[in-house]
XYZ file of C-alpha atoms in Angstrom:
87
model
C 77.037 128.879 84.093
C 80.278 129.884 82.413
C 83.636 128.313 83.866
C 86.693 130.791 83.307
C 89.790 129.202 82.957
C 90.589 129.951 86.399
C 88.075 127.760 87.768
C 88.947 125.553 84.947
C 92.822 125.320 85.881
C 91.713 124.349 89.768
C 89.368 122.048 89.392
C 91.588 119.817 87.157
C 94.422 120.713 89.562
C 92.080 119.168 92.645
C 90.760 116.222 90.321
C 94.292 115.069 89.871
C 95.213 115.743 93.317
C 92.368 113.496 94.656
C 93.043 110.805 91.767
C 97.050 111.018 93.189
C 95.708 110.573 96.740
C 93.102 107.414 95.642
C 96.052 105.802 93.936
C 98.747 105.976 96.841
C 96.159 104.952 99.060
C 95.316 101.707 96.764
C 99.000 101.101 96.372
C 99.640 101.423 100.114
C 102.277 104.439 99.551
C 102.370 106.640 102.769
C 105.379 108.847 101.727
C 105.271 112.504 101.766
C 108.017 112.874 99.588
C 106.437 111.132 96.527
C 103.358 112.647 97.228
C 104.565 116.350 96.757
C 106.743 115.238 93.849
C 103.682 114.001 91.911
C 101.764 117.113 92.915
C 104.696 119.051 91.580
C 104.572 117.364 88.492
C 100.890 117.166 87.798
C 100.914 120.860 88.327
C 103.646 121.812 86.012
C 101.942 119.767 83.334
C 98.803 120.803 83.933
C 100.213 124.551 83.395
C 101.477 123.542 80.456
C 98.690 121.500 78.624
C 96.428 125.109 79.791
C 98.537 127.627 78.665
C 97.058 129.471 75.821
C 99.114 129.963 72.480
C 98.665 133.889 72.425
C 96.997 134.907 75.039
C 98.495 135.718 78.501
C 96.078 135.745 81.376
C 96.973 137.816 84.535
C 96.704 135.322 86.692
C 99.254 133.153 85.027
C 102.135 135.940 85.559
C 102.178 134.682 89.311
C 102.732 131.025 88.771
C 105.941 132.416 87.790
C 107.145 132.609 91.248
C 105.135 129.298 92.574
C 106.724 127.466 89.734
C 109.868 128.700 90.780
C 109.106 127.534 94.920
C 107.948 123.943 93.308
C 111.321 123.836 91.480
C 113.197 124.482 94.760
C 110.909 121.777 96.883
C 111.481 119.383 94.430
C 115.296 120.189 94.598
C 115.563 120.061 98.227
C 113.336 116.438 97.850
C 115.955 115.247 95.140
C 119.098 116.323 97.739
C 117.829 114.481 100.547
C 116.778 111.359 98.737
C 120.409 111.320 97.090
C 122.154 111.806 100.057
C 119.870 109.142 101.944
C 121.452 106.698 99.092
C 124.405 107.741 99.204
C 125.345 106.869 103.026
């Protein structure tokens, strides 16, 4: 059985998404903030470290605009937490 990179892109996605989940849950971490901000970052790295050198892939022209909603979560996250601090 071949594995495109597709397939290849999710399943690392969802192996570091459980790992993230096993590791808040062994250091007792219940926040939904630091949660998405480590999914946010595992997933921009993971595009990253996947991206071929000269090849474009179709699918990757529409992480384009889920990069660009992560980028805005993780704004809105950083806002909130600074103005939390701040009062």
């Amino acid at each position: 059985m071949i594995i495109t990179e597709t397939q290849r892109f999710v399943y690392s996605l969802l192996a570091l998404t459980f790992v993230t989940i096993a590791l808040l849950v062994f250091l007792n971490v219940y926040a939904l903030e630091i949660f998405l901000i480590l999914i946010i970052i595992e997933f921009l790295v993971l595009i990253e470290l996947t991206k071929p050198s000269v090849i474009t892939m179709a699918w990757r022209k529409n992480i384009t605009i889920f990069v660009i909603i992560c980028v805005i979560v993780f704004a809105i996250i950083l806002y909130q937490r600074t103005v939390t601090l701040l009062q």
